[in-house]
Short mmCIF file of C-alpha atoms and ligand atoms in Angstrom, two decimals:
data_model
loop_
_atom_site.label_atom_id
_atom_site.label_comp_id
_atom_site.label_asym_id
_atom_site.label_seq_id
_atom_site.Cartn_x
_atom_site.Cartn_y
_atom_site.Cartn_z
CA MET A 1 0.00 0.00 0.00
CA LEU A 2 1.24 3.51 -0.80
CA LYS A 3 2.05 5.65 2.19
CA ALA A 4 0.05 8.88 2.29
CA ASP A 5 2.87 10.98 3.63
CA SER A 6 3.01 14.66 2.79
CA THR A 7 5.67 14.25 0.06
CA VAL A 8 3.56 11.70 -1.80
CA THR A 9 0.47 13.89 -1.35
CA ALA A 10 2.18 16.99 -2.62
CA ASN A 11 3.66 15.19 -5.61
CA MET A 12 0.55 13.27 -6.59
CA ASN A 13 -1.17 14.69 -9.63
CA GLU A 14 -3.74 13.44 -12.08
CA ASP A 15 -1.14 11.69 -14.28
CA SER A 16 0.77 9.95 -11.51
CA PHE A 17 -2.52 8.98 -9.84
CA SER A 18 -3.99 7.51 -13.02
CA SER A 19 -0.84 5.41 -13.56
CA LEU A 20 -1.46 3.60 -10.24
CA PRO A 21 -3.28 0.26 -10.24
CA ASP A 22 -6.91 0.65 -9.10
CA SER A 23 -6.30 -1.03 -5.74
CA GLU A 24 -3.51 1.44 -4.97
CA LYS A 25 -5.63 4.38 -6.09
CA ASP A 26 -8.34 3.25 -3.65
CA ALA A 27 -5.88 2.77 -0.82
CA TRP A 28 -4.20 6.11 -1.38
CA LEU A 29 -7.49 8.02 -1.57
CA ARG A 30 -8.94 6.25 1.45
CA GLU A 31 -5.93 7.04 3.57
CA ARG A 32 -5.89 10.70 2.60
CA ILE A 33 -9.63 11.15 2.98
CA LEU A 34 -9.56 9.40 6.35
CA GLU A 35 -7.12 12.06 7.53
CA ILE A 36 -9.61 14.75 6.45
CA VAL A 37 -12.94 13.36 7.68
CA GLY A 38 -11.96 10.84 10.37
CA PRO A 39 -13.46 7.35 10.73
CA LEU A 40 -17.05 8.58 11.20
CA GLY A 41 -16.84 10.35 7.88
CA MET A 42 -16.06 7.33 5.73
CA ILE A 43 -18.00 4.21 4.72
CA THR A 44 -16.22 1.43 2.88
CA GLU A 45 -17.93 -1.85 3.84
CA GLU A 46 -19.97 -3.17 0.92
CA GLN A 47 -23.20 -3.70 2.89
CA ASP A 48 -23.00 -0.15 4.33
CA VAL A 49 -22.19 1.39 0.94
CA ALA A 50 -25.13 -0.42 -0.76
CA PRO A 51 -27.96 2.03 0.18
CA TYR A 52 -25.96 4.96 -1.19
CA VAL A 53 -25.34 3.48 -4.62
CA GLN A 54 -28.93 2.46 -5.33
CA ASP A 55 -31.92 4.71 -5.99
CA ALA A 56 -35.10 4.51 -3.92
CA ARG A 57 -37.01 2.45 -6.51
CA GLY A 58 -34.12 0.06 -7.11
CA ARG A 59 -33.91 0.98 -10.81
CA TYR A 60 -30.32 2.24 -10.86
CA ARG A 61 -27.41 0.62 -9.12
CA GLY A 62 -23.99 2.26 -9.28
CA GLU A 63 -20.63 1.59 -7.68
CA THR A 64 -18.10 3.59 -5.74
CA SER A 65 -14.73 3.15 -4.09
CA LEU A 66 -15.96 4.96 -1.02
CA VAL A 67 -18.74 6.97 0.56
CA VAL A 68 -17.48 10.10 2.30
CA ARG A 69 -19.58 11.94 4.88
CA PRO A 70 -17.86 15.21 5.80
CA SER A 71 -19.06 17.19 8.82
CA SER A 72 -17.99 20.69 7.74
CA THR A 73 -17.57 22.87 4.66
CA GLN A 74 -13.80 22.79 5.18
CA GLN A 75 -13.83 19.00 5.07
CA VAL A 76 -15.91 19.06 1.86
CA ALA A 77 -13.43 21.53 0.36
CA ASP A 78 -10.40 19.40 1.35
CA VAL A 79 -11.95 16.24 -0.09
CA VAL A 80 -12.90 17.98 -3.35
CA LYS A 81 -9.39 19.48 -3.64
CA LEU A 82 -7.93 16.01 -3.37
CA CYS A 83 -10.37 14.72 -6.00
CA ALA A 84 -9.47 17.62 -8.32
CA GLN A 85 -5.78 16.86 -7.83
CA THR A 86 -6.27 13.22 -8.81
CA GLY A 87 -9.08 13.64 -11.38
CA THR A 88 -11.43 11.58 -9.23
CA PRO A 89 -15.16 12.06 -9.93
CA VAL A 90 -17.27 13.36 -7.01
CA ILE A 91 -20.97 12.51 -6.77
CA PRO A 92 -22.88 14.71 -4.29
CA GLN A 93 -25.81 13.09 -2.54
CA GLY A 94 -28.49 14.39 -0.16
CA GLY A 95 -31.42 12.21 0.87
CA ASN A 96 -31.21 10.05 -2.28
CA THR A 97 -34.91 10.51 -3.03
CA GLY A 98 -34.44 11.77 -6.60
CA LEU A 99 -35.70 9.27 -9.18
CA VAL A 100 -33.55 10.01 -12.25
CA GLY A 101 -30.29 8.49 -11.02
CA GLY A 102 -28.79 11.96 -10.38
CA GLY A 103 -27.16 11.15 -7.04
CA ILE A 104 -26.07 7.62 -7.97
CA PRO A 105 -22.46 7.01 -9.11
CA LEU A 106 -22.79 5.66 -12.63
CA CYS A 107 -19.32 6.50 -13.95
CA GLY A 108 -17.24 3.44 -13.03
CA LYS A 109 -16.07 2.42 -9.58
CA GLN A 110 -13.28 4.96 -9.17
CA ASN A 111 -15.20 7.84 -7.63
CA VAL A 112 -16.10 9.43 -4.31
CA LEU A 113 -19.75 9.57 -3.32
CA LEU A 114 -20.00 12.62 -1.08
CA SER A 115 -23.00 12.48 1.23
CA LEU A 116 -24.09 15.68 3.00
CA GLN A 117 -25.92 13.68 5.70
CA ARG A 118 -23.73 14.82 8.59
CA MET A 119 -23.98 18.50 7.71
CA ASP A 120 -27.46 18.97 9.13
CA ARG A 121 -27.20 21.99 11.43
CA VAL A 122 -29.50 24.99 11.47
CA LEU A 123 -26.99 27.86 11.48
CA ASP A 124 -29.24 30.88 11.98
CA ILE A 125 -32.89 31.93 12.07
CA ASP A 126 -33.71 35.59 11.58
CA PRO A 127 -37.43 36.19 12.27
CA VAL A 128 -37.07 39.91 11.45
CA GLY A 129 -35.34 39.46 8.10
CA HIS A 130 -37.51 36.34 7.58
CA THR A 131 -34.60 34.07 6.72
CA ILE A 132 -33.22 30.74 7.88
CA THR A 133 -29.65 29.59 7.19
CA VAL A 134 -29.01 25.86 7.21
CA GLU A 135 -26.35 23.36 6.22
CA ALA A 136 -27.12 21.52 2.99
CA GLY A 137 -27.65 18.17 4.71
CA CYS A 138 -30.63 19.41 6.76
CA ILE A 139 -33.68 17.23 6.19
CA LEU A 140 -36.46 19.36 4.71
CA ALA A 141 -38.93 18.49 7.52
CA ASN A 142 -36.35 19.68 10.07
CA VAL A 143 -35.97 23.03 8.28
CA GLN A 144 -39.77 23.44 8.39
CA GLU A 145 -39.79 22.56 12.11
CA ALA A 146 -36.94 24.95 12.95
CA ALA A 147 -38.81 27.80 11.24
CA ARG A 148 -42.04 26.88 13.03
CA THR A 149 -40.36 27.18 16.44
CA VAL A 150 -39.99 30.94 15.85
CA GLY A 151 -43.47 31.34 14.34
CA ARG A 152 -42.33 31.23 10.75
CA LEU A 153 -43.19 29.02 7.78
CA PHE A 154 -40.66 27.43 5.46
CA PRO A 155 -43.19 26.58 2.75
CA LEU A 156 -41.39 24.00 0.64
CA SER A 157 -43.42 20.83 1.17
CA LEU A 158 -43.25 17.54 -0.73
CA ALA A 159 -44.06 13.93 -0.03
CA SER A 160 -40.38 13.08 0.45
CA GLU A 161 -39.85 15.84 3.05
CA GLY A 162 -38.98 13.37 5.84
CA SER A 163 -35.91 12.16 3.91
CA CYS A 164 -34.88 14.66 1.22
CA ARG A 165 -32.27 17.25 2.20
CA ILE A 166 -32.16 20.92 1.42
CA GLY A 167 -29.04 20.63 -0.78
CA GLY A 168 -30.90 18.06 -2.90
CA ASN A 169 -34.00 20.28 -3.03
CA LEU A 170 -31.88 23.18 -4.25
CA SER A 171 -29.96 21.07 -6.73
CA THR A 172 -33.19 19.79 -8.29
CA ASN A 173 -35.15 23.03 -7.77
CA ALA A 174 -37.86 21.02 -6.04
CA GLY A 175 -41.46 22.18 -5.99
CA GLY A 176 -44.33 20.58 -4.12
CA ILE A 177 -47.77 21.46 -2.87
CA ALA A 178 -47.27 25.15 -1.99
CA VAL A 179 -45.55 26.37 -5.15
CA LEU A 180 -48.55 28.25 -6.47
CA HIS A 181 -48.38 30.67 -3.52
CA TYR A 182 -44.74 30.62 -2.33
CA GLY A 183 -42.79 29.49 -5.42
CA ASN A 184 -40.38 26.59 -5.88
CA THR A 185 -36.99 26.18 -4.19
CA ARG A 186 -35.35 28.64 -6.57
CA ASP A 187 -37.81 31.31 -5.45
CA LEU A 188 -37.06 30.54 -1.81
CA ALA A 189 -33.26 30.74 -2.00
CA LEU A 190 -31.51 33.98 -1.04
CA GLY A 191 -27.92 32.80 -0.81
CA LEU A 192 -25.70 29.74 -1.11
CA GLU A 193 -22.34 28.49 0.04
CA VAL A 194 -20.77 26.22 -2.56
CA VAL A 195 -17.58 24.17 -2.78
CA LEU A 196 -16.36 24.56 -6.35
CA PRO A 197 -14.86 21.71 -8.40
CA ASP A 198 -11.31 22.90 -7.60
CA GLY A 199 -12.01 22.85 -3.85
CA ARG A 200 -12.37 26.60 -3.33
CA VAL A 201 -15.30 27.77 -1.23
CA TRP A 202 -17.68 30.41 -2.59
CA ASN A 203 -19.50 32.03 0.30
CA GLY A 204 -22.63 33.62 -1.15
CA LEU A 205 -24.70 33.39 2.05
CA ARG A 206 -25.54 37.08 2.03
CA GLY A 207 -29.28 36.61 2.25
CA LEU A 208 -30.05 39.87 0.50
CA ARG A 209 -33.50 40.37 -0.99
CA LYS A 210 -32.04 42.73 -3.54
CA ASP A 211 -28.54 42.44 -4.95
CA ASN A 212 -27.98 43.74 -8.43
CA SER A 213 -24.18 43.57 -8.41
CA GLY A 214 -23.48 41.44 -11.46
CA TYR A 215 -24.61 37.91 -12.34
CA ASP A 216 -26.75 36.06 -9.82
CA LEU A 217 -24.33 33.17 -9.43
CA LYS A 218 -26.45 31.08 -7.08
CA GLN A 219 -28.91 30.42 -9.92
CA LEU A 220 -26.30 28.28 -11.67
CA PHE A 221 -26.10 25.85 -8.78
CA ILE A 222 -29.87 25.75 -8.16
CA GLY A 223 -31.14 23.02 -10.45
CA GLY A 224 -27.50 22.19 -11.31
CA GLU A 225 -27.91 18.59 -10.04
CA GLY A 226 -24.46 18.64 -8.50
CA THR A 227 -22.69 19.06 -11.84
CA LEU A 228 -21.14 22.46 -11.04
CA GLY A 229 -20.27 22.25 -7.35
CA ILE A 230 -21.40 21.06 -3.96
CA ILE A 231 -23.90 23.22 -2.09
CA THR A 232 -22.85 23.18 1.56
CA ALA A 233 -25.24 25.76 3.07
CA ALA A 234 -28.14 28.00 2.11
CA THR A 235 -29.98 31.07 3.30
CA LEU A 236 -33.68 30.66 2.59
CA LYS A 237 -36.83 32.75 2.85
CA VAL A 238 -39.36 32.12 5.60
CA PHE A 239 -42.86 33.60 5.94
CA PRO A 240 -45.35 34.40 8.69
CA LEU A 241 -46.92 31.14 9.85
CA PRO A 242 -50.51 30.68 8.60
CA VAL A 243 -52.87 30.50 11.58
CA GLN A 244 -56.06 29.85 9.63
CA ILE A 245 -56.23 27.03 7.07
CA GLU A 246 -59.38 25.83 5.33
CA THR A 247 -59.28 22.60 3.33
CA ALA A 248 -61.89 21.79 0.69
CA PHE A 249 -62.48 18.78 -1.56
CA LEU A 250 -64.49 19.18 -4.75
CA GLY A 251 -65.95 16.81 -7.32
CA VAL A 252 -65.56 18.13 -10.88
CA ARG A 253 -67.08 16.96 -14.17
CA ASP A 254 -64.04 17.43 -16.46
CA ILE A 255 -60.52 18.82 -16.68
CA ASP A 256 -61.64 22.10 -18.32
CA HIS A 257 -63.82 22.85 -15.30
CA VAL A 258 -60.88 22.02 -12.99
CA MET A 259 -58.86 24.79 -14.61
CA GLN A 260 -61.71 27.33 -14.54
CA LEU A 261 -62.18 26.46 -10.89
CA TYR A 262 -58.47 27.07 -10.23
CA SER A 263 -58.63 30.52 -11.74
CA GLN A 264 -61.83 31.40 -9.90
CA ALA A 265 -60.63 30.09 -6.50
CA ARG A 266 -57.37 31.97 -6.76
CA SER A 267 -58.92 35.36 -7.40
CA ALA A 268 -62.04 34.95 -5.24
CA SER A 269 -59.90 33.99 -2.23
CA GLY A 270 -57.83 37.17 -2.55
CA ASP A 271 -54.84 35.05 -3.61
CA ARG A 272 -54.99 33.04 -0.38
CA LEU A 273 -55.08 29.76 -2.32
CA THR A 274 -51.99 27.87 -1.10
CA ALA A 275 -52.56 24.37 -2.51
CA PHE A 276 -54.55 23.07 -5.46
CA GLU A 277 -54.10 19.39 -6.21
CA LEU A 278 -55.70 17.46 -9.05
CA ILE A 279 -56.89 13.89 -8.38
CA PRO A 280 -58.56 11.74 -11.07
CA ARG A 281 -61.20 9.19 -10.06
CA ALA A 282 -59.00 6.26 -11.11
CA GLY A 283 -56.18 7.58 -8.89
CA MET A 284 -58.55 8.00 -5.95
CA GLU A 285 -59.66 4.41 -6.42
CA PHE A 286 -56.04 3.23 -6.03
CA GLY A 287 -56.08 4.75 -2.53
CA LEU A 288 -59.60 3.51 -1.68
CA LYS A 289 -58.64 -0.01 -2.71
CA HIS A 290 -55.18 -0.33 -1.22
CA VAL A 291 -54.67 2.19 1.59
CA PRO A 292 -56.49 1.59 4.88
CA GLY A 293 -58.43 4.53 6.31
CA ILE A 294 -59.14 6.39 3.06
CA THR A 295 -62.80 7.13 2.41
CA ASP A 296 -64.73 8.84 -0.40
CA PRO A 297 -66.41 11.95 1.06
CA PHE A 298 -69.13 11.92 -1.64
CA ASP A 299 -72.05 9.59 -2.40
CA ARG A 300 -71.53 9.92 -6.15
CA THR A 301 -68.36 9.55 -8.22
CA TYR A 302 -66.83 12.30 -10.39
CA PRO A 303 -64.17 12.07 -13.12
CA PHE A 304 -61.89 14.53 -11.31
CA TYR A 305 -61.42 15.90 -7.81
CA VAL A 306 -59.67 18.98 -6.52
CA LEU A 307 -58.12 19.29 -3.09
CA MET A 308 -57.44 22.84 -2.08
CA ASP A 309 -56.12 24.80 0.88
CA ILE A 310 -56.92 28.44 1.51
CA SER A 311 -54.72 29.91 4.25
CA SER A 312 -53.99 33.14 6.03
CA SER A 313 -51.52 34.35 8.64
CA GLU A 314 -54.10 36.84 9.89
CA ALA A 315 -55.47 36.21 13.41
CA GLY A 316 -59.21 35.53 13.83
CA ASN A 317 -61.62 33.22 12.02
CA ASN A 318 -62.69 35.26 9.02
CA LEU A 319 -61.15 32.76 6.59
CA ARG A 320 -63.99 30.31 7.20
CA THR A 321 -66.54 32.84 5.97
CA LEU A 322 -64.39 33.75 2.97
CA SER A 323 -63.90 30.07 2.04
CA GLU A 324 -67.64 29.42 2.27
CA GLN A 325 -68.26 32.37 -0.04
CA VAL A 326 -65.64 31.13 -2.53
CA LEU A 327 -67.14 27.62 -2.58
CA THR A 328 -70.72 28.86 -2.85
CA ALA A 329 -69.76 30.94 -5.90
CA ILE A 330 -68.00 27.93 -7.44
CA LEU A 331 -71.13 25.79 -7.02
CA GLU A 332 -73.41 28.54 -8.31
CA GLU A 333 -71.30 28.91 -11.43
CA ASN A 334 -71.40 25.13 -11.94
CA LEU A 335 -67.61 24.83 -11.82
CA ALA A 336 -67.88 21.94 -9.35
CA GLU A 337 -70.58 19.33 -8.78
CA ASP A 338 -70.08 18.79 -5.08
CA VAL A 339 -67.94 20.12 -2.27
CA VAL A 340 -66.81 19.30 1.26
CA LEU A 341 -65.23 21.92 3.50
CA ALA A 342 -63.30 20.26 6.34
CA GLU A 343 -64.87 20.87 9.75
CA SER A 344 -61.79 19.92 11.74
CA ILE A 345 -58.04 19.33 11.45
CA ALA A 346 -58.76 15.57 11.50
CA GLN A 347 -61.15 15.87 8.57
CA ALA A 348 -58.66 18.01 6.64
CA LYS A 349 -56.04 15.30 7.21
CA ASN A 350 -58.45 12.68 5.88
CA LEU A 351 -58.98 14.73 2.73
CA TRP A 352 -55.22 15.10 2.26
CA ALA A 353 -54.90 11.33 2.78
CA ILE A 354 -56.92 10.86 -0.43
CA ARG A 355 -54.19 12.76 -2.33
CA GLU A 356 -51.41 10.78 -0.66
CA GLY A 357 -53.36 7.57 -1.34
CA VAL A 358 -52.89 8.05 -5.11
CA VAL A 359 -49.13 7.67 -4.65
CA GLU A 360 -49.33 4.95 -1.99
CA GLY A 361 -51.97 2.92 -3.81
CA HIS A 362 -50.44 3.04 -7.28
CA LYS A 363 -47.65 0.69 -6.20
CA PHE A 364 -50.15 -2.17 -6.09
CA GLU A 365 -51.45 -1.68 -9.61
CA GLY A 366 -48.74 -3.40 -11.66
CA ALA A 367 -46.33 -1.82 -14.10
CA VAL A 368 -46.31 1.96 -14.41
CA VAL A 369 -44.53 4.41 -16.70
CA THR A 370 -44.26 7.82 -15.05
CA HIS A 371 -43.81 11.31 -16.49
CA ASP A 372 -43.23 14.44 -14.41
CA VAL A 373 -43.86 17.10 -17.00
CA SER A 374 -45.00 20.70 -16.84
CA VAL A 375 -46.96 22.88 -19.23
CA PRO A 376 -48.12 26.49 -18.97
CA ILE A 377 -51.00 26.49 -16.47
CA ALA A 378 -53.48 27.77 -19.05
CA ARG A 379 -52.73 24.70 -21.22
CA ILE A 380 -53.06 21.96 -18.59
CA ALA A 381 -56.55 20.96 -19.72
CA GLU A 382 -55.43 20.74 -23.34
CA PHE A 383 -52.40 18.69 -22.34
CA VAL A 384 -54.41 16.21 -20.25
CA ARG A 385 -57.05 15.76 -22.96
CA THR A 386 -54.57 15.41 -25.85
CA ALA A 387 -52.05 13.19 -24.10
CA THR A 388 -54.76 10.94 -22.61
CA ALA A 389 -56.31 10.42 -26.06
CA ALA A 390 -52.87 9.68 -27.54
CA ALA A 391 -52.09 7.11 -24.84
CA GLU A 392 -55.45 5.36 -25.22
CA ALA A 393 -54.97 5.17 -28.98
CA MET A 394 -51.46 3.76 -28.59
CA HIS A 395 -52.28 1.14 -26.01
CA PRO A 396 -55.96 0.23 -25.57
CA GLY A 397 -56.86 -0.47 -21.95
CA ILE A 398 -54.03 1.73 -20.62
CA ARG A 399 -54.97 3.51 -17.38
CA VAL A 400 -53.91 7.17 -17.48
CA ILE A 401 -53.56 8.88 -14.10
CA ALA A 402 -53.00 12.65 -14.35
CA PHE A 403 -52.56 14.18 -10.93
CA GLY A 404 -50.54 16.72 -9.04
CA HIS A 405 -49.73 20.32 -8.45
CA VAL A 406 -51.90 22.24 -10.90
CA GLY A 407 -50.70 25.54 -9.44
CA ASP A 408 -47.19 25.11 -10.86
CA GLY A 409 -48.27 23.41 -14.08
CA ASN A 410 -46.55 20.24 -12.85
CA ILE A 411 -48.56 17.20 -13.84
CA HIS A 412 -47.67 13.67 -12.82
CA PHE A 413 -48.80 11.89 -15.93
CA ASN A 414 -48.64 8.19 -15.16
CA PHE A 415 -49.52 5.26 -17.40
CA HIS A 416 -50.63 2.07 -15.69
CA GLN A 417 -50.73 -1.23 -17.49
CA PRO A 418 -54.12 -2.56 -18.56
CA VAL A 419 -55.52 -4.91 -15.90
CA GLY A 420 -54.26 -8.44 -16.53
CA GLU A 421 -51.58 -7.51 -19.08
CA ASP A 422 -48.05 -8.82 -18.77
CA PRO A 423 -46.01 -6.05 -17.01
CA GLY A 424 -42.95 -6.73 -19.20
CA THR A 425 -44.93 -6.19 -22.42
CA PHE A 426 -46.20 -2.90 -21.08
CA ILE A 427 -42.84 -1.61 -19.82
CA ALA A 428 -41.22 -2.46 -23.17
CA ARG A 429 -43.32 0.33 -24.69
CA ALA A 430 -42.01 2.95 -22.21
CA PRO A 431 -39.72 4.71 -24.74
CA GLU A 432 -42.66 5.22 -27.15
CA PHE A 433 -44.89 6.43 -24.32
CA ASN A 434 -42.21 8.85 -23.13
CA GLU A 435 -41.65 10.28 -26.55
CA THR A 436 -45.37 10.81 -27.14
CA VAL A 437 -45.91 12.57 -23.81
CA TYR A 438 -42.78 14.72 -24.14
CA ASP A 439 -43.68 15.71 -27.72
CA ILE A 440 -47.13 16.84 -26.60
CA ALA A 441 -45.87 18.67 -23.46
CA VAL A 442 -43.07 20.47 -25.32
CA GLY A 443 -45.41 21.22 -28.23
CA LEU A 444 -47.64 23.06 -25.76
CA GLY A 445 -44.66 25.09 -24.50
CA GLY A 446 -43.92 22.76 -21.58
CA SER A 447 -40.95 20.89 -20.12
CA ILE A 448 -39.94 17.21 -19.99
CA SER A 449 -38.85 17.52 -16.38
CA ALA A 450 -40.73 19.35 -13.68
CA GLU A 451 -39.37 17.22 -10.84
CA HIS A 452 -36.20 15.25 -10.11
CA GLY A 453 -34.19 16.98 -12.88
CA ILE A 454 -32.49 15.34 -15.85
CA GLY A 455 -29.98 13.19 -13.99
CA TYR A 456 -28.80 10.11 -15.82
CA VAL A 457 -32.15 9.01 -17.20
CA LYS A 458 -33.32 11.95 -19.28
CA LYS A 459 -30.01 12.98 -20.90
CA SER A 460 -30.98 11.99 -24.42
CA HIS A 461 -34.35 13.70 -24.08
CA LEU A 462 -32.70 16.93 -22.93
CA LYS A 463 -30.71 16.98 -26.15
CA LYS A 464 -33.87 16.55 -28.18
CA TYR A 465 -36.11 19.00 -26.38
CA ARG A 466 -33.85 21.96 -25.54
CA THR A 467 -32.55 24.14 -28.37
CA ASP A 468 -28.97 23.93 -29.68
CA ILE A 469 -28.24 27.35 -28.21
CA GLU A 470 -29.47 26.25 -24.79
CA ILE A 471 -27.41 23.06 -24.86
CA GLU A 472 -24.33 24.93 -26.02
CA LEU A 473 -24.65 27.52 -23.26
CA MET A 474 -25.13 24.80 -20.66
CA ARG A 475 -22.04 22.95 -21.88
CA ARG A 476 -19.96 26.13 -21.86
CA ILE A 477 -20.99 26.88 -18.29
CA LYS A 478 -20.12 23.33 -17.27
CA ARG A 479 -16.68 23.54 -18.92
CA ALA A 480 -15.96 26.98 -17.42
CA ILE A 481 -16.76 25.94 -13.85
CA ASP A 482 -15.72 22.28 -13.91
CA GLU A 483 -12.79 22.17 -16.30
CA LYS A 484 -11.78 18.64 -15.36
CA ASN A 485 -15.35 17.29 -15.48
CA ILE A 486 -15.13 15.72 -12.02
CA MET A 487 -18.46 17.02 -10.65
CA ASN A 488 -21.12 14.36 -11.07
CA PRO A 489 -19.94 13.38 -14.56
CA GLY A 490 -22.43 11.79 -16.92
CA LYS A 491 -25.39 13.65 -15.41
CA ILE A 492 -27.44 16.14 -17.49
CA PHE A 493 -24.88 15.67 -20.33
CA ASP A 494 -22.61 12.89 -21.50
P1 LIG B 501 -30.75 13.45 -3.96
O1 LIG B 501 -31.71 12.49 -4.54
O2 LIG B 501 -29.77 12.93 -3.01
O3 LIG B 501 -29.98 14.20 -5.15
C1 LIG B 501 -30.68 14.77 -6.22
C2 LIG B 501 -29.67 15.50 -7.13
O4 LIG B 501 -29.08 16.60 -6.45
C3 LIG B 501 -28.49 14.64 -7.56
O5 LIG B 501 -28.10 15.02 -8.84
C4 LIG B 501 -27.40 14.99 -6.57
O6 LIG B 501 -26.11 14.80 -7.10
C5 LIG B 501 -27.67 16.45 -6.32
N1 LIG B 501 -27.32 16.91 -4.97
C6 LIG B 501 -27.81 16.48 -3.79
N2 LIG B 501 -27.31 17.20 -2.78
C7 LIG B 501 -26.47 18.12 -3.32
C8 LIG B 501 -25.65 19.16 -2.81
N3 LIG B 501 -25.61 19.42 -1.50
N4 LIG B 501 -24.91 19.89 -3.67
C9 LIG B 501 -24.96 19.65 -5.01
N5 LIG B 501 -25.71 18.68 -5.55
C10 LIG B 501 -26.47 17.93 -4.73
N6 LIG B 501 -39.84 16.89 -6.47
C11 LIG B 501 -40.54 18.01 -6.69
O7 LIG B 501 -40.00 18.94 -7.31
N7 LIG B 501 -41.83 18.15 -6.24
C12 LIG B 501 -42.45 17.16 -5.54
O8 LIG B 501 -43.60 17.29 -5.15
C13 LIG B 501 -41.73 15.95 -5.31
N8 LIG B 501 -42.28 14.95 -4.62
C14 LIG B 501 -41.57 13.82 -4.41
C15 LIG B 501 -42.18 12.78 -3.71
C16 LIG B 501 -41.50 11.60 -3.50
C17 LIG B 501 -42.18 10.49 -2.74
C18 LIG B 501 -40.17 11.44 -3.98
C19 LIG B 501 -39.41 10.17 -3.74
C20 LIG B 501 -39.55 12.47 -4.65
C21 LIG B 501 -40.25 13.67 -4.90
N9 LIG B 501 -39.67 14.73 -5.59
C22 LIG B 501 -40.39 15.87 -5.80
C23 LIG B 501 -38.31 14.64 -6.15
C24 LIG B 501 -37.36 15.59 -5.49
O9 LIG B 501 -36.39 15.99 -6.43
C25 LIG B 501 -36.60 15.04 -4.34
O10 LIG B 501 -37.39 14.43 -3.37
C26 LIG B 501 -35.68 16.06 -3.63
O11 LIG B 501 -35.71 17.38 -4.08
C27 LIG B 501 -34.27 15.58 -3.79
O12 LIG B 501 -33.59 15.77 -2.59
P2 LIG B 501 -32.54 14.71 -2.08
O13 LIG B 501 -31.89 15.31 -0.89
O14 LIG B 501 -33.13 13.38 -1.88
O15 LIG B 501 -31.51 14.69 -3.31
#
């Protein structure tokens, strides 16, 4: 084994490192990284490494020489410097909840998977400036809780919030159920601290609401999927905590009426609409069938349902009256067929369980091909109608489930196999299904990825659906910031 003394370290460069046999490379790196992060910061045993190199659905399995878990920005910087010196790829990982293989090492075994798990401290909460500063490894639910303790709301909220980490949310520009009112992660970020691919630290944690001094550099790293640097901390916006929340569930006759209802509810509530989720009947049935405790609040069935929250941080109970007025007007204008306004927190939770039941229940319905696309909000109805008809024509019996966050134009457009069909036969058609859905979404001015990013899975689609100028600019940015291509190589681009 090579000795990691300071002479060897100083003399080691990319050429001398690459001339070593793989086993010596591993040994050398391990020894050096151990000096930086200590034993708690390194995982090398195969069974302990396994959860880090596989995605949550078990679709992508990568390999790595070692998993490194630094506990400070300085440690991240020292590890990255070493990787830059030796040309070793670095794959940043947060909660590993992304589903496009973005945080999985898929570039050969010789790489360092850098997990932010141990960097999970809340660094500062400023209730006056309405900001919270956290390390990148903070679990999203813990950021929400920390804000709540000082009477503030951190509004980013998604089903994976108990496991995803803020660095991952930033790197994928995550959205969720409150985007229509508070914006997605990009809108919530005021400043970042980033370790660059050469190991230097950029401290951009200024937290200013207004800073017009040159390019807004943080935007490059938000949605960058770890290909330009490692986010180590962030200053984020928080808001006054809502104290009144009204939850309503509505039965709707078709998708066009869902969209009219959205527009009406938003303006009639004085822009207090904070969630607006679309649920199709077939998706609701997945929950009713497979998830205990879910009940249908109506006696009749409807093709679509809408779950909405109207909230306010104003004290008092005037929101109830306002919500009743909004819903009465919706019924009078025939935008919905039936409505339930939750009478208690428990009933509101039951209504939200119907939405969560779509995701829980779908796992028991055989093979599924998923699409997380977005289109301009005004074209959602057109998208759902056109893409549903195209799917049914392509594969008779297919079960199309369009659900999700209407307020940010982000539709989960899932295709379930016909009942009784062989799952393999259905999955084999996934590339055709993808192409059809992406063509329709992009044709309507939409995007092929509204969640998770591009990662490893959607690289070829990115090339097809973004313009040559866009791809060229992206590549130039990548080359300028990560000259040696060590930051999450093979993600977004080849
Ligand atoms: P990971 O999966 O670990 O990583 C994702 C990407 O970010 C990878 O490319 C990785 O390399 C990079 N990365 C991670 N941390 C860093 C860092 N510190 N610096 C640089 N790069 C980094 N998304 C939505 O937008 N809206 C939703 O409503 C939504 N709901 C979801 C529900 C479920 C059940 C699941 C499983 C996922 C959902 N997602 C949703 C996907 C969403 O992208 C992720 O849950 C989350 O944002 C990723 O965070 P993570 O910490 O798990 O990142």
